[in-house]
Amino acid sequence: MITNKNCIIRLSRYKNALYRLQALGFVKVFSDNLADAVGGTASQVRKDFSIFGISGNKKGGYQIDSLLEKLNSILGKDQLQKVIVVGAGHIGSALMRYRGFEKEGIKIVAGFDIDPAKINRSNPTPVLPLEEIKAFVKTNNIRIAILAVPDIAAQQAADMICAAGIKGILNFAPLGLKGAEGCIINNVNVEIELENLIYFVNVTEKTKKA
Amino acid sequence: MITNKNCIIRLSRYKNALYRLQALGFVKVFSDNLADAVGGTASQVRKDFSIFGISGNKKGGYQIDSLLEKLNSILGKDQLQKVIVVGAGHIGSALMRYRGFEKEGIKIVAGFDIDPAKINRSNPTPVLPLEEIKAFVKTNNIRIAILAVPDIAAQQAADMICAAGIKGILNFAPLGLKGAEGCIINNVNVEIELENLIYFVNVTEKTKKA
DNA sequence: ATGTTATTGTGAAAAATGGAACAATATGAT
DNA sequence: ATCATATTGTTCCATTTTTCACAATAACAT
Ligand SMILES: NC(=O)c1ccc[n+]([C@@H]2O[C@H](COP(=O)([O-])OP(=O)(O)OC[C@H]3O[C@@H](n4cnc5c(N)ncnc54)[C@H](O)[C@@H]3O)[C@@H](O)[C@H]2O)c1
Ligand SMILES: NC(=O)c1ccc[n+]([C@@H]2O[C@H](COP(=O)([O-])OP(=O)(O)OC[C@H]3O[C@@H](n4cnc5c(N)ncnc54)[C@H](O)[C@@H]3O)[C@@H](O)[C@H]2O)c1
């Protein structure tokens, strides 16, 4: 089984680049075009494809549409992915209003919040009370949740979400959460990303001076 | 030079865990405490420290306050980091209102937008017209920018930011940008993070069934 | 038809990363 | 004072990831 997160991220990048190339009228692509597009090497593109049994044509490169089909299938994009948001505050509601997920076949179908003032059943994306989450997840067969509650509530909310049957959490709170057995947690940690960027800017600055 | 992004991210995690431990009244810590706290191995904690010449005491572990000092210095947290936001839309203004950066010594000092309607000089964090960005960056010695403009404008905005003298960009647009020489670009790509999560949820589900 | 060329697919080499093991040693117990 | 113990720092080893290199071969040119 493939456990290499970076490899899967590269597949997503290839897919995105392919859509752009397709929009530009291209119908086939070579490994080094893709490498350029995503900032990698041609070898790695071919190796990545080879891992998943994707093959192209000697001297002919890859047919973009069939390649996209295969990547989309690997990435689970052959069906609409329904996602919920837990915590309808600043970040949560920005995400619920964001239209960019649609083109990716991802749909935020509801938000949940502990604060009665945030409840709104008539929104395009309704915001529902926490108590309904378990039933909603079951009825609508939801597997993925975005967690956007205050830091202090994050672990507790994660436990609750896991108990409701969610299988994957994208966590925006800047702390590590323990997921229940069988629930995967990925983190989007803007603080750490900034810190990281600052570090690398600092070191390149220092080494340039030296 | 250290080029391992994961290693630096771990340093950030150690630092965050140390603050939590400190708040709980601990004054020293062992490598395996930290390993537990961030979900790694004790070996790796010690190795990470060793890379940066951080040493503890045989049988005595590490003094939390001095350890924090060293980590903070490595991570550039011994001085306030001033950051600007380019694109004061949904994400951009959520970030500008977000108070979580302060405790990390990161301050968003201004936003910039192309839309005159977004300009507001009397905000706690002012939003200024694009034309002023170059002068602002120079005067205030800004090195880091968060990029939150629409996808279509992202590359152009990145070029402009680089030209203005910015050294590091945290890009929220879901596409790869080419940075000018001497400007580092890191990406926060929520779509790809979700896709990734969906992939891993799918494969673990499949392998469990088999 | 034949030869030339461009590009893939992959096996082998290299580099990077992570983990285990253990000698060195400071601390605390007897 | 001596010993036992716990923990670091670092070396060595295993694994993972990336890159290299090239044989295989499909497309194209002559
Ligand atoms: N706002 C940002 O720009 C930003 C940036 C980076 C990280 N974050 C992180 O994202 C998280 C959310 O930040 P925010 O600014 O949106 O906060 P917020 O306070 O605006 O929103 C949090 C929402 O969660 C709800 N909530 C609280 N406890 C809950 C629970 N147990 N279950 C369900 N809902 C609950 C609150 O009612 C509120 O609506 C925080 O962890 C924050 O650190 C935010
Ligand atoms: N909103 C979300 O939840 C979300 C989630 C993931 C990714 N993103 C990405 O973040 C980026 C911003 O999204 P958003 O929802 O905040 O968009 P938005 O349309 O709300 O805001 C974009 C802002 O950028 C300004 N702008 C446009 N061109 C500019 C330029 N050249 N220079 C400076 N400012 C300019 C616009 O005036 C607007 O205020 C997009 O790339 C989007 O794909 C957003």
Coordinates of C-alpha atoms (C1' of nucleotides) and ligand atoms in Angstrom, one line a residue:
Chain A
M1 CA 0.0 0.0 0.0
I2 CA 1.2 3.5 -0.7
T3 CA 1.9 5.4 2.5
N4 CA 3.8 8.3 1.0
K5 CA 1.8 11.4 1.5
N6 CA 4.1 13.5 -0.7
C7 CA 3.5 11.1 -3.6
I8 CA -0.3 11.5 -3.3
I9 CA 0.1 15.3 -3.1
R10 CA 2.1 15.1 -6.3
L11 CA -0.7 13.2 -7.9
S12 CA -3.1 16.0 -7.0
R13 CA -0.6 18.5 -8.5
Y14 CA -0.3 16.6 -11.7
K15 CA -4.1 16.4 -11.9
N16 CA -4.4 20.2 -11.4
A17 CA -1.7 20.9 -14.0
L18 CA -3.4 18.6 -16.4
Y19 CA -6.6 20.5 -16.2
R20 CA -4.8 23.7 -16.9
L21 CA -3.0 22.1 -19.9
Q22 CA -6.3 20.7 -21.1
A23 CA -7.9 24.1 -20.9
L24 CA -5.1 25.4 -23.0
G25 CA -6.0 23.0 -25.7
F26 CA -3.3 20.3 -25.2
V27 CA -4.4 16.7 -25.6
K28 CA -1.2 14.9 -24.8
V29 CA 1.7 15.6 -22.4
F30 CA 5.2 14.4 -21.7
S31 CA 6.6 13.6 -18.3
D32 CA 8.9 16.6 -18.5
N33 CA 6.1 19.0 -19.2
L34 CA 4.4 17.8 -16.1
A35 CA 7.6 18.0 -14.2
D36 CA 8.0 21.6 -15.2
A37 CA 4.4 22.4 -14.4
V38 CA 4.6 21.1 -10.8
G39 CA 8.3 21.8 -10.2
G40 CA 9.7 18.3 -10.1
T41 CA 11.7 15.9 -12.2
A42 CA 10.5 13.9 -15.2
S43 CA 11.8 10.7 -13.6
Q44 CA 9.7 11.2 -10.6
V45 CA 6.6 11.9 -12.6
R46 CA 7.1 8.6 -14.5
K47 CA 8.0 6.7 -11.3
D48 CA 4.8 8.1 -9.6
F49 CA 2.7 6.9 -12.5
S50 CA 4.5 3.6 -12.6
I51 CA 3.7 3.0 -8.9
F52 CA 0.0 3.2 -9.7
G53 CA 0.3 1.2 -13.0
I54 CA -0.3 4.2 -15.2
S55 CA 1.4 3.9 -18.5
G56 CA 1.8 6.2 -21.5
N57 CA 3.1 5.7 -25.0
K58 CA 6.8 5.4 -26.0
K59 CA 7.5 8.6 -27.8
G60 CA 3.9 9.6 -27.6
G61 CA 3.7 10.7 -23.9
Y62 CA 0.4 10.5 -22.1
Q63 CA -3.1 11.2 -23.3
I64 CA -4.4 13.9 -21.0
D65 CA -8.0 12.8 -20.8
S66 CA -7.2 9.2 -20.0
L67 CA -4.5 10.2 -17.6
L68 CA -6.9 12.5 -15.8
E69 CA -9.4 9.7 -15.6
K70 CA -6.9 7.4 -13.9
L71 CA -5.7 10.1 -11.5
N72 CA -9.2 11.1 -10.6
S73 CA -10.1 7.5 -9.9
I74 CA -7.0 7.1 -7.6
L75 CA -7.8 10.3 -5.8
G76 CA -11.5 9.3 -5.2
K77 CA -12.7 12.1 -7.5
D78 CA -15.1 9.9 -9.5
Q79 CA -17.7 10.5 -6.9
L80 CA -18.9 13.7 -5.1
Q81 CA -17.2 13.9 -1.7
K82 CA -19.6 15.3 0.9
V83 CA -17.9 17.1 3.8
I84 CA -19.1 18.8 7.0
V85 CA -17.6 21.7 8.8
V86 CA -17.5 21.7 12.6
G87 CA -17.3 25.2 14.1
A88 CA -18.9 27.9 12.0
G89 CA -16.7 30.8 13.1
H90 CA -14.4 32.8 11.0
I91 CA -12.5 30.1 9.3
G92 CA -15.4 27.7 9.2
S93 CA -17.8 30.1 7.5
A94 CA -15.1 31.3 5.1
L95 CA -14.8 27.7 4.0
M96 CA -18.5 27.2 3.8
R97 CA -18.8 30.2 1.5
Y98 CA -15.8 29.2 -0.6
R99 CA -16.8 28.1 -4.1
G100 CA -13.4 26.6 -5.0
F101 CA -14.2 23.2 -3.7
E102 CA -17.0 22.5 -6.2
K103 CA -14.7 22.3 -9.1
E104 CA -12.8 19.6 -7.1
G105 CA -16.0 17.5 -6.6
I106 CA -16.0 18.4 -2.9
K107 CA -19.1 19.7 -1.4
I108 CA -19.6 21.1 2.1
V109 CA -23.1 19.9 2.9
A110 CA -23.5 21.3 6.4
G111 CA -21.9 23.1 9.3
F112 CA -22.3 22.4 12.9
D113 CA -21.8 24.7 15.9
I114 CA -22.3 24.7 19.6
D115 CA -23.5 28.3 19.6
P116 CA -27.3 28.6 19.1
A117 CA -26.8 32.0 17.5
K118 CA -24.9 30.3 14.6
I119 CA -27.6 27.9 13.7
N120 CA -29.3 28.6 10.4
R121 CA -31.2 26.0 8.6
S122 CA -32.1 28.1 5.6
N123 CA -28.5 28.9 4.5
P124 CA -27.3 27.5 1.2
T125 CA -25.1 25.4 3.5
P126 CA -27.1 25.0 6.6
V127 CA -25.6 25.3 10.1
L128 CA -27.0 22.8 12.5
P129 CA -26.8 22.2 16.2
L130 CA -24.1 19.8 17.4
E131 CA -26.7 17.4 18.7
E132 CA -27.7 16.5 15.2
I133 CA -24.3 15.6 14.0
K134 CA -24.3 11.9 14.7
A135 CA -27.6 11.3 12.9
F136 CA -26.6 13.6 10.0
V137 CA -23.3 11.7 9.5
K138 CA -25.1 8.4 9.5
T139 CA -28.0 9.4 7.3
N140 CA -25.8 11.2 4.7
N141 CA -22.9 8.8 4.9
I142 CA -20.4 11.5 5.6
R143 CA -16.8 10.4 6.1
I144 CA -14.8 13.7 6.2
A145 CA -15.1 16.6 8.6
I146 CA -13.2 19.9 8.7
L147 CA -12.6 21.0 12.3
A148 CA -12.6 24.7 12.9
V149 CA -13.4 25.2 16.6
P150 CA -11.4 27.2 19.1
D151 CA -8.1 25.5 20.1
I152 CA -9.4 24.7 23.6
A153 CA -12.4 22.8 22.2
A154 CA -10.6 21.0 19.5
Q155 CA -9.7 17.7 21.2
Q156 CA -13.1 17.3 22.7
A157 CA -14.8 18.1 19.4
A158 CA -12.5 15.7 17.6
D159 CA -13.4 12.9 20.0
M160 CA -17.1 13.7 19.4
I161 CA -16.7 13.7 15.7
C162 CA -14.9 10.4 15.7
A163 CA -17.6 8.9 17.8
A164 CA -20.2 10.2 15.3
G165 CA -18.5 8.0 12.7
I166 CA -16.3 10.4 10.8
K167 CA -13.2 8.7 9.3
G168 CA -11.0 11.7 8.4
I169 CA -10.6 15.1 10.0
L170 CA -8.9 18.2 8.5
N171 CA -7.9 20.1 11.6
F172 CA -7.3 23.8 11.6
A173 CA -6.6 24.2 15.3
P174 CA -2.8 24.7 15.8
L175 CA -2.3 21.7 18.1
G176 CA -1.8 18.0 17.6
L177 CA -5.0 16.0 18.2
K178 CA -5.3 12.3 19.1
G179 CA -7.6 10.6 16.7
A180 CA -9.7 7.6 17.7
E181 CA -8.6 4.3 16.2
G182 CA -9.7 4.3 12.6
C183 CA -9.9 8.1 12.2
I184 CA -7.2 9.9 10.3
I185 CA -6.3 13.5 11.2
N186 CA -4.5 15.9 8.9
N187 CA -3.6 19.3 10.0
V188 CA -3.6 22.7 8.4
N189 CA -1.4 24.8 10.7
V190 CA -1.0 28.3 9.4
E191 CA 1.2 29.4 12.4
I192 CA 3.6 26.6 11.8
E193 CA 3.7 27.2 8.0
L194 CA 4.6 30.8 8.7
E195 CA 7.2 29.9 11.2
N196 CA 8.7 27.5 8.7
L197 CA 8.8 30.1 6.0
I198 CA 10.4 32.6 8.4
Y199 CA 13.0 30.0 9.3
F200 CA 14.0 29.3 5.7
V201 CA 14.0 33.0 4.8
N202 CA 16.3 33.6 7.7
V203 CA 18.7 30.9 6.8
T204 CA 18.9 31.7 3.2
E205 CA 19.5 35.3 4.1
K206 CA 22.3 34.3 6.5
T207 CA 24.0 32.0 4.1
K208 CA 23.9 34.6 1.4
K209 CA 25.7 37.1 3.6
A210 CA 28.4 34.6 4.5
Chain B
M1 CA 22.6 23.7 6.0
I2 CA 19.4 22.1 7.1
T3 CA 17.0 21.6 4.2
N4 CA 14.6 19.2 5.9
K5 CA 11.3 21.0 6.2
N6 CA 9.9 18.2 8.5
C7 CA 12.7 18.7 10.9
I8 CA 11.9 22.4 11.3
I9 CA 8.2 21.7 11.6
R10 CA 9.1 19.3 14.4
L11 CA 11.0 22.1 16.2
S12 CA 7.9 24.2 16.1
R13 CA 5.9 21.3 17.5
Y14 CA 8.4 20.8 20.3
K15 CA 8.3 24.5 21.1
N16 CA 4.5 24.4 21.3
A17 CA 4.5 21.3 23.4
L18 CA 7.1 22.9 25.7
Y19 CA 4.8 25.9 26.3
R20 CA 2.0 23.6 27.3
L21 CA 4.2 21.7 29.6
Q22 CA 5.5 24.9 31.1
A23 CA 2.0 26.1 31.7
L24 CA 1.3 22.9 33.5
G25 CA 4.2 23.7 35.9
F26 CA 6.9 21.5 34.5
V27 CA 10.4 22.9 34.6
K28 CA 12.3 20.0 33.0
V29 CA 11.4 17.5 30.3
F30 CA 12.9 14.3 28.9
S31 CA 13.2 13.4 25.3
D32 CA 10.5 10.8 25.6
N33 CA 8.0 13.2 27.1
L34 CA 8.5 15.4 24.1
A35 CA 8.3 12.5 21.8
D36 CA 4.9 11.5 23.3
A37 CA 3.7 15.1 23.2
V38 CA 4.3 15.5 19.5
G39 CA 3.9 11.9 18.4
G40 CA 7.5 10.9 17.5
T41 CA 10.3 8.9 18.9
A42 CA 12.7 10.0 21.7
S43 CA 15.7 9.3 19.4
Q44 CA 14.4 11.7 16.9
V45 CA 13.9 14.4 19.5
R46 CA 17.5 14.1 20.6
K47 CA 18.7 13.9 17.1
D48 CA 16.8 17.0 16.1
F49 CA 18.3 18.8 19.1
S50 CA 21.8 17.5 18.4
I51 CA 21.6 18.9 14.8
F52 CA 21.2 22.3 16.2
G53 CA 23.7 21.9 19.0
I54 CA 21.1 21.8 21.7
S55 CA 22.2 19.7 24.7
G56 CA 20.6 18.6 27.9
N57 CA 21.8 16.8 31.0
K58 CA 22.5 13.2 31.3
K59 CA 19.9 11.8 33.5
G60 CA 18.5 15.3 34.0
G61 CA 16.7 15.9 30.7
Y62 CA 16.3 19.4 29.4
Q63 CA 15.6 22.6 31.2
I64 CA 12.3 23.8 29.6
D65 CA 13.0 27.5 29.8
S66 CA 16.5 27.3 28.3
L67 CA 15.3 24.8 25.7
L68 CA 12.5 27.2 24.7
E69 CA 15.0 30.0 24.4
K70 CA 17.2 28.0 22.0
L71 CA 14.3 26.8 19.9
N72 CA 12.8 30.3 19.7
S73 CA 16.1 31.7 18.6
I74 CA 16.4 29.0 15.9
L75 CA 12.9 29.7 14.7
G76 CA 13.5 33.4 14.6
K77 CA 11.0 34.1 17.4
D78 CA 13.4 36.3 19.3
Q79 CA 12.0 39.2 17.4
L80 CA 8.6 40.3 16.3
Q81 CA 7.9 39.1 12.8
K82 CA 6.0 41.6 10.7
V83 CA 3.9 40.1 8.0
I84 CA 1.6 41.6 5.3
V85 CA -1.5 40.1 3.7
V86 CA -2.0 40.7 0.0
G87 CA -5.7 40.2 -1.0
A88 CA -8.2 41.3 1.7
G89 CA -11.0 39.1 0.7
H90 CA -12.6 36.2 2.7
I91 CA -9.4 34.4 3.7
G92 CA -7.3 37.5 3.9
S93 CA -9.5 39.3 6.2
A94 CA -10.1 36.3 8.4
L95 CA -6.4 36.1 8.8
M96 CA -6.1 39.8 9.6
R97 CA -8.7 39.5 12.3
Y98 CA -7.2 36.3 13.7
R99 CA -5.6 36.8 17.1
G100 CA -3.8 33.5 17.2
F101 CA -0.6 34.9 15.6
E102 CA 0.2 37.3 18.4
K103 CA 1.1 34.6 20.9
E104 CA 3.6 33.4 18.2
G105 CA 5.3 36.7 17.9
I106 CA 3.8 37.2 14.4
K107 CA 2.0 40.4 13.6
I108 CA 0.0 41.2 10.5
V109 CA 0.8 44.9 10.1
A110 CA -1.2 45.6 7.0
G111 CA -3.3 44.3 4.2
F112 CA -3.1 45.3 0.5
D113 CA -5.9 45.1 -2.1
I114 CA -6.5 46.1 -5.6
D115 CA -10.1 46.9 -5.0
P116 CA -10.6 50.5 -3.8
A117 CA -13.7 49.5 -1.8
K118 CA -11.5 47.3 0.4
I119 CA -9.1 50.1 1.4
N120 CA -9.4 51.2 5.0
R121 CA -6.6 53.1 6.7
S122 CA -8.3 53.3 10.1
N123 CA -8.7 49.5 10.7
P124 CA -6.7 48.0 13.5
T125 CA -4.9 46.4 10.6
P126 CA -5.1 48.9 7.8
V127 CA -5.9 47.8 4.3
L128 CA -3.9 49.9 1.8
P129 CA -3.9 50.2 -2.0
L130 CA -1.5 48.0 -3.9
E131 CA 0.5 50.9 -5.2
E132 CA 1.8 51.6 -1.7
I133 CA 3.2 48.1 -1.2
K134 CA 6.7 48.6 -2.4
A135 CA 7.3 51.7 -0.3
F136 CA 5.6 50.0 2.7
V137 CA 7.8 46.9 2.5
K138 CA 10.9 48.9 2.2
T139 CA 10.1 51.4 5.0
N140 CA 8.9 48.7 7.4
N141 CA 11.4 46.2 6.4
I142 CA 8.9 43.4 5.7
R143 CA 10.1 40.1 4.5
I144 CA 7.1 37.9 4.7
A145 CA 3.7 38.1 2.8
I146 CA 0.6 36.0 2.9
L147 CA -0.9 35.8 -0.5
A148 CA -4.7 35.5 -0.6
V149 CA -5.8 36.8 -4.0
P150 CA -8.1 35.0 -6.5
D151 CA -6.3 32.1 -8.3
I152 CA -6.2 34.0 -11.6
A153 CA -4.4 36.9 -10.1
A154 CA -2.0 34.9 -8.0
Q155 CA 1.1 34.6 -10.2
Q156 CA 1.0 38.2 -11.2
A157 CA 0.6 39.3 -7.6
A158 CA 3.4 37.0 -6.6
D159 CA 5.7 38.6 -9.2
M160 CA 4.7 42.0 -7.9
I161 CA 5.4 41.1 -4.3
C162 CA 8.8 39.6 -5.1
A163 CA 9.7 42.8 -7.0
A164 CA 8.6 44.8 -3.9
G165 CA 11.3 43.0 -2.0
I166 CA 9.4 40.3 -0.1
K167 CA 11.6 37.2 0.7
G168 CA 8.9 34.6 1.6
I169 CA 5.4 34.1 0.5
L170 CA 2.7 31.9 2.1
N171 CA 0.4 31.2 -0.8
F172 CA -3.3 30.3 -0.3
A173 CA -4.2 30.0 -4.0
P174 CA -4.5 26.4 -5.0
L175 CA -1.8 26.5 -7.7
G176 CA 1.9 26.3 -7.9
L177 CA 3.6 29.7 -8.3
K178 CA 7.0 30.4 -9.7
G179 CA 8.9 32.6 -7.3
A180 CA 11.6 35.0 -8.4
E181 CA 15.1 34.1 -7.5
G182 CA 15.6 34.7 -3.8
C183 CA 12.0 34.5 -2.8
I184 CA 10.7 31.3 -1.1
I185 CA 7.1 30.2 -1.7
N186 CA 5.2 27.9 0.7
N187 CA 1.7 26.8 0.0
V188 CA -1.4 26.2 2.1
N189 CA -3.6 24.2 -0.2
V190 CA -6.8 23.2 1.5
E191 CA -8.1 21.5 -1.6
I192 CA -5.1 19.3 -1.8
E193 CA -5.1 18.6 1.9
L194 CA -8.7 17.4 1.6
E195 CA -8.0 15.3 -1.4
N196 CA -5.1 13.7 0.4
L197 CA -7.3 13.0 3.4
I198 CA -9.9 11.5 1.2
Y199 CA -7.4 9.3 -0.5
F200 CA -6.1 7.9 2.8
V201 CA -9.5 7.4 4.2
N202 CA -10.4 5.5 1.1
V203 CA -7.4 3.2 1.1
T204 CA -7.6 2.4 4.8
E205 CA -11.3 1.6 4.3
K206 CA -10.4 -0.7 1.3
T207 CA -7.6 -2.5 3.0
K208 CA -9.8 -3.1 6.1
K209 CA -12.5 -4.7 4.0
A210 CA -9.9 -7.0 2.3
Chain C
dA1 C1' 11.4 -0.7 -45.6
dT2 C1' 15.0 1.1 -42.9
dG3 C1' 17.0 4.1 -39.9
dT4 C1' 16.7 7.8 -36.6
dT5 C1' 14.9 9.9 -32.7
dA6 C1' 12.2 10.9 -28.7
dT7 C1' 10.2 9.2 -24.8
dT8 C1' 8.7 5.8 -21.7
dG9 C1' 9.3 2.2 -17.9
dT10 C1' 12.1 0.4 -14.6
dG11 C1' 16.1 -1.5 -12.2
dA12 C1' 20.0 0.0 -9.9
dA13 C1' 22.5 3.8 -7.4
dA14 C1' 22.5 7.4 -4.4
dA15 C1' 20.8 10.4 -1.1
dA16 C1' 18.0 11.5 2.7
dT17 C1' 15.5 10.4 6.6
dG18 C1' 14.3 8.0 10.6
dG19 C1' 15.0 4.6 14.3
dA20 C1' 17.7 1.4 17.3
dA21 C1' 21.4 0.7 20.1
dC22 C1' 24.7 1.7 23.2
dA23 C1' 28.7 3.9 25.5
dA24 C1' 29.2 7.9 28.3
dT25 C1' 27.9 10.0 32.4
dA26 C1' 25.2 12.7 35.8
dT27 C1' 22.2 11.7 39.5
dG28 C1' 20.5 9.7 43.3
dA29 C1' 20.4 5.6 46.5
dT30 C1' 22.7 2.7 49.9
Chain D
dA1 C1' 32.4 6.2 48.6
dT2 C1' 30.4 2.9 45.7
dC3 C1' 26.9 1.2 43.0
dA4 C1' 22.8 1.2 40.4
dT5 C1' 20.0 3.7 37.3
dA6 C1' 18.2 6.8 34.0
dT7 C1' 19.0 9.6 30.2
dT8 C1' 21.6 11.8 26.9
dG9 C1' 24.4 12.2 22.5
dT10 C1' 26.0 9.9 18.7
dT11 C1' 27.2 6.2 15.8
dC12 C1' 25.5 2.8 13.1
dC13 C1' 21.8 0.5 10.6
dA14 C1' 17.4 0.2 8.0
dT15 C1' 14.1 2.2 5.4
dT16 C1' 12.3 5.4 2.3
dT17 C1' 12.6 8.5 -1.3
dT18 C1' 14.7 10.5 -5.2
dT19 C1' 17.6 10.5 -9.0
dC20 C1' 20.2 8.3 -12.7
dA21 C1' 20.7 5.7 -16.6
dC22 C1' 19.5 3.0 -20.2
dA23 C1' 17.2 -0.7 -22.8
dA24 C1' 12.8 -1.1 -25.1
dT25 C1' 10.0 0.7 -28.5
dA26 C1' 6.6 3.6 -30.9
dA27 C1' 6.5 7.4 -34.1
dC28 C1' 8.4 9.7 -37.6
dA29 C1' 11.5 10.7 -41.6
dT30 C1' 13.8 9.3 -45.6
Ligands
LIG1 N1 -9.4 32.7 11.8 C1 -8.2 32.4 11.3 O1 -7.7 33.1 10.4 C2 -7.4 31.2 11.7 C3 -6.1 31.0 11.2 C4 -5.4 29.9 11.6 C5 -6.0 29.0 12.5 N2 -7.2 29.2 13.0 C6 -7.7 28.2 13.9 O2 -9.0 27.8 13.5 C7 -9.8 27.5 14.6 C8 -11.1 28.3 14.5 O3 -10.7 29.7 14.4 P1 -11.8 30.8 14.2 O4 -11.1 32.1 14.0 O5 -12.7 30.4 13.1 O6 -12.6 30.8 15.6 P2 -14.0 31.4 15.9 O7 -14.1 31.6 17.3 O8 -14.4 32.5 14.9 O9 -15.0 30.2 15.6 C9 -15.1 29.0 16.3 C10 -16.5 28.5 16.2 O10 -16.6 27.2 16.9 C11 -17.8 27.1 17.6 N3 -17.5 26.1 18.7 C12 -16.9 26.3 19.9 N4 -16.9 25.1 20.5 C13 -17.4 24.2 19.7 C14 -17.7 22.8 19.8 N5 -17.3 22.1 20.8 N6 -18.3 22.2 18.8 C15 -18.7 22.9 17.7 N7 -18.5 24.2 17.5 C16 -17.9 24.8 18.5 C17 -18.0 28.5 18.2 O11 -19.3 28.7 18.5 C18 -17.5 29.4 16.9 O12 -18.6 29.6 16.1 C19 -9.0 27.8 15.8 O13 -8.4 26.7 16.3 C20 -7.9 28.8 15.3 O14 -6.8 28.7 16.1 C21 -7.9 30.3 12.6
LIG2 N1 -12.1 31.4 1.0 C1 -11.7 30.2 1.3 O1 -12.2 29.6 2.2 C2 -10.5 29.6 0.6 C3 -10.1 28.3 0.9 C4 -9.0 27.8 0.2 C5 -8.4 28.6 -0.7 N2 -8.7 29.8 -0.9 C6 -7.9 30.6 -1.9 O2 -7.5 31.8 -1.3 C7 -7.5 32.8 -2.3 C8 -8.4 33.9 -1.9 O3 -9.7 33.4 -1.7 P1 -10.9 34.3 -1.1 O4 -12.0 33.5 -0.9 O5 -10.3 35.1 0.0 O6 -11.1 35.3 -2.3 P2 -11.9 36.7 -2.3 O7 -12.4 36.9 -3.7 O8 -12.8 36.8 -1.2 O9 -10.7 37.8 -2.0 C9 -9.7 38.1 -2.9 C10 -9.3 39.5 -2.7 O10 -8.1 39.8 -3.5 C11 -8.3 41.1 -4.1 N3 -7.4 41.1 -5.3 C12 -7.7 40.7 -6.5 N4 -6.6 40.8 -7.3 C13 -5.7 41.4 -6.6 C14 -4.3 41.8 -6.8 N5 -3.8 41.6 -8.0 N6 -3.6 42.3 -5.8 C15 -4.2 42.4 -4.6 N7 -5.4 42.1 -4.3 C16 -6.2 41.6 -5.3 C17 -9.7 41.2 -4.3 O11 -10.1 42.6 -4.4 C18 -10.3 40.5 -3.1 O12 -10.5 41.5 -2.1 C19 -8.0 32.1 -3.6 O13 -6.9 31.7 -4.3 C20 -8.7 30.9 -3.1 O14 -8.7 29.9 -4.1 C21 -9.8 30.4 -0.3

